[in-house]
Each structure stands twice: as structure tokens, then as C-alpha cells.
Amino acid sequence: PFTPPYRTAEATILDGDRGDVPSAAQAALLSTATAFTSLVKDRDKGFDLRLPRGASAALTADLCAHYLVLDPRERQAILETLDPAARVQRVTEALALQHLTLGMDSGTLN
């Protein structure tokens, strides 16, 4: 039998943007991401993250997970979460914990 010189795979695209995210959960995500980003900017003046205006809650959660969640296992678990409301919640919790941890490291609680 012929074996191609490269790996092949079959994939199914999953639609992870189904479901509504409560506006309070989206606001909590934006607030937490802003607070964490501010803390990072205090430590690294060159850091900049701008989220697109009008982005869906799912896209905002994905971008925050990609750029702000420090633990790669947690980041991957978040990005594998298909339910947008659950993904927003996980990112918000991860960023809040990181903010608390980094704030304690610097001797301040913001």
C-alpha cells in the first residue's frame, strides 16, 4: 500500500459561537482583562493589548485566553471549551486569579 510522505487528517469544524453570553458576564470579562492588562503594563511598559470594538464575547474570551492566560494547560482547556458562556467565565476566573497572584507578588493588591 502507498503511504504518503506527509501526515493527513480528517477534521470537522465545530461552531463554538452558539449560545448567548449574559451582558454582565461579558462586562466582568472586560473589566477583569482591563485590570490584569493594567497590572502587566505597570511591569512592562511595552506591553499593549487592544481588543476589537464590538467583538463577540466568544472572540473576546479567545483573544484574552490567547494573549493573557499564562498557564498553557489552562489556556488550551479554555480554548477547547465550546460553550461561549463557560469560556467567558473560565477566562474571567483565570485572569482574576492571575491578577491577584501578580498583585501579591508586587506587594500591592489592586
PDB file of C-alpha atoms in Angstrom, residues 49-110:
ATOM      1  CA  LEU A  49      -3.315  44.638  24.070  1.00  0.00           C
ATOM      2  CA  ARG A  50      -6.243  46.148  22.255  1.00  0.00           C
ATOM      3  CA  LEU A  51      -9.421  44.186  21.865  1.00  0.00           C
ATOM      4  CA  PRO A  52     -11.538  44.910  18.791  1.00  0.00           C
ATOM      5  CA  ARG A  53     -14.579  47.084  19.455  1.00  0.00           C
ATOM      6  CA  GLY A  54     -17.840  45.263  19.072  1.00  0.00           C
ATOM      7  CA  ALA A  55     -16.216  41.820  19.220  1.00  0.00           C
ATOM      8  CA  SER A  56     -18.426  38.971  20.346  1.00  0.00           C
ATOM      9  CA  ALA A  57     -18.000  37.668  23.875  1.00  0.00           C
ATOM     10  CA  ALA A  58     -16.594  34.420  22.473  1.00  0.00           C
ATOM     11  CA  LEU A  59     -13.950  36.238  20.391  1.00  0.00           C
ATOM     12  CA  THR A  60     -13.034  38.469  23.329  1.00  0.00           C
ATOM     13  CA  ALA A  61     -12.617  35.402  25.551  1.00  0.00           C
ATOM     14  CA  ASP A  62     -10.475  33.692  22.903  1.00  0.00           C
ATOM     15  CA  LEU A  63      -8.206  36.716  22.495  1.00  0.00           C
ATOM     16  CA  CYS A  64      -7.849  37.173  26.248  1.00  0.00           C
ATOM     17  CA  ALA A  65      -7.081  33.479  26.690  1.00  0.00           C
ATOM     18  CA  HIS A  66      -4.507  33.553  23.910  1.00  0.00           C
ATOM     19  CA  TYR A  67      -2.702  36.712  24.986  1.00  0.00           C
ATOM     20  CA  LEU A  68      -3.256  36.909  28.736  1.00  0.00           C
ATOM     21  CA  VAL A  69      -3.714  33.456  30.283  1.00  0.00           C
ATOM     22  CA  LEU A  70      -0.247  32.431  31.430  1.00  0.00           C
ATOM     23  CA  ASP A  71      -0.664  28.697  32.099  1.00  0.00           C
ATOM     24  CA  PRO A  72      -0.583  26.846  28.759  1.00  0.00           C
ATOM     25  CA  ARG A  73      -2.707  23.952  30.043  1.00  0.00           C
ATOM     26  CA  GLU A  74      -5.381  26.330  31.306  1.00  0.00           C
ATOM     27  CA  ARG A  75      -5.224  28.315  28.056  1.00  0.00           C
ATOM     28  CA  GLN A  76      -5.718  25.155  25.997  1.00  0.00           C
ATOM     29  CA  ALA A  77      -8.577  23.965  28.193  1.00  0.00           C
ATOM     30  CA  ILE A  78     -10.273  27.340  27.787  1.00  0.00           C
ATOM     31  CA  LEU A  79      -9.850  27.335  24.025  1.00  0.00           C
ATOM     32  CA  GLU A  80     -11.339  23.825  23.868  1.00  0.00           C
ATOM     33  CA  THR A  81     -14.467  24.936  25.741  1.00  0.00           C
ATOM     34  CA  LEU A  82     -17.213  25.184  23.126  1.00  0.00           C
ATOM     35  CA  ASP A  83     -19.891  26.919  25.196  1.00  0.00           C
ATOM     36  CA  PRO A  84     -19.171  30.673  24.945  1.00  0.00           C
ATOM     37  CA  ALA A  85     -20.660  31.484  28.375  1.00  0.00           C
ATOM     38  CA  ALA A  86     -18.498  28.822  30.035  1.00  0.00           C
ATOM     39  CA  ARG A  87     -15.432  30.056  28.095  1.00  0.00           C
ATOM     40  CA  VAL A  88     -16.048  33.659  29.194  1.00  0.00           C
ATOM     41  CA  GLN A  89     -16.424  32.501  32.807  1.00  0.00           C
ATOM     42  CA  ARG A  90     -13.204  30.453  32.709  1.00  0.00           C
ATOM     43  CA  VAL A  91     -11.175  33.308  31.225  1.00  0.00           C
ATOM     44  CA  THR A  92     -12.587  35.771  33.753  1.00  0.00           C
ATOM     45  CA  GLU A  93     -11.693  33.458  36.635  1.00  0.00           C
ATOM     46  CA  ALA A  94      -8.198  32.737  35.282  1.00  0.00           C
ATOM     47  CA  LEU A  95      -7.427  36.435  34.815  1.00  0.00           C
ATOM     48  CA  ALA A  96      -8.785  37.339  38.249  1.00  0.00           C
ATOM     49  CA  LEU A  97      -6.558  34.696  39.853  1.00  0.00           C
ATOM     50  CA  GLN A  98      -3.518  35.839  37.867  1.00  0.00           C
ATOM     51  CA  HIS A  99      -4.211  39.454  38.816  1.00  0.00           C
ATOM     52  CA  LEU A 100      -4.440  38.543  42.481  1.00  0.00           C
ATOM     53  CA  THR A 101      -1.252  36.474  42.313  1.00  0.00           C
ATOM     54  CA  LEU A 102       0.777  39.130  40.471  1.00  0.00           C
ATOM     55  CA  GLY A 103      -0.624  41.847  42.730  1.00  0.00           C
ATOM     56  CA  MET A 104       0.528  39.912  45.783  1.00  0.00           C
ATOM     57  CA  ASP A 105       3.972  39.414  44.209  1.00  0.00           C
ATOM     58  CA  SER A 106       4.400  43.163  43.835  1.00  0.00           C
ATOM     59  CA  GLY A 107       3.232  43.833  47.373  1.00  0.00           C
ATOM     60  CA  THR A 108       0.042  45.566  46.311  1.00  0.00           C
ATOM     61  CA  LEU A 109      -3.488  44.359  45.995  1.00  0.00           C
ATOM     62  CA  ASN A 110      -5.334  46.104  43.186  1.00  0.00           C
TER      63      ASN A 110
END
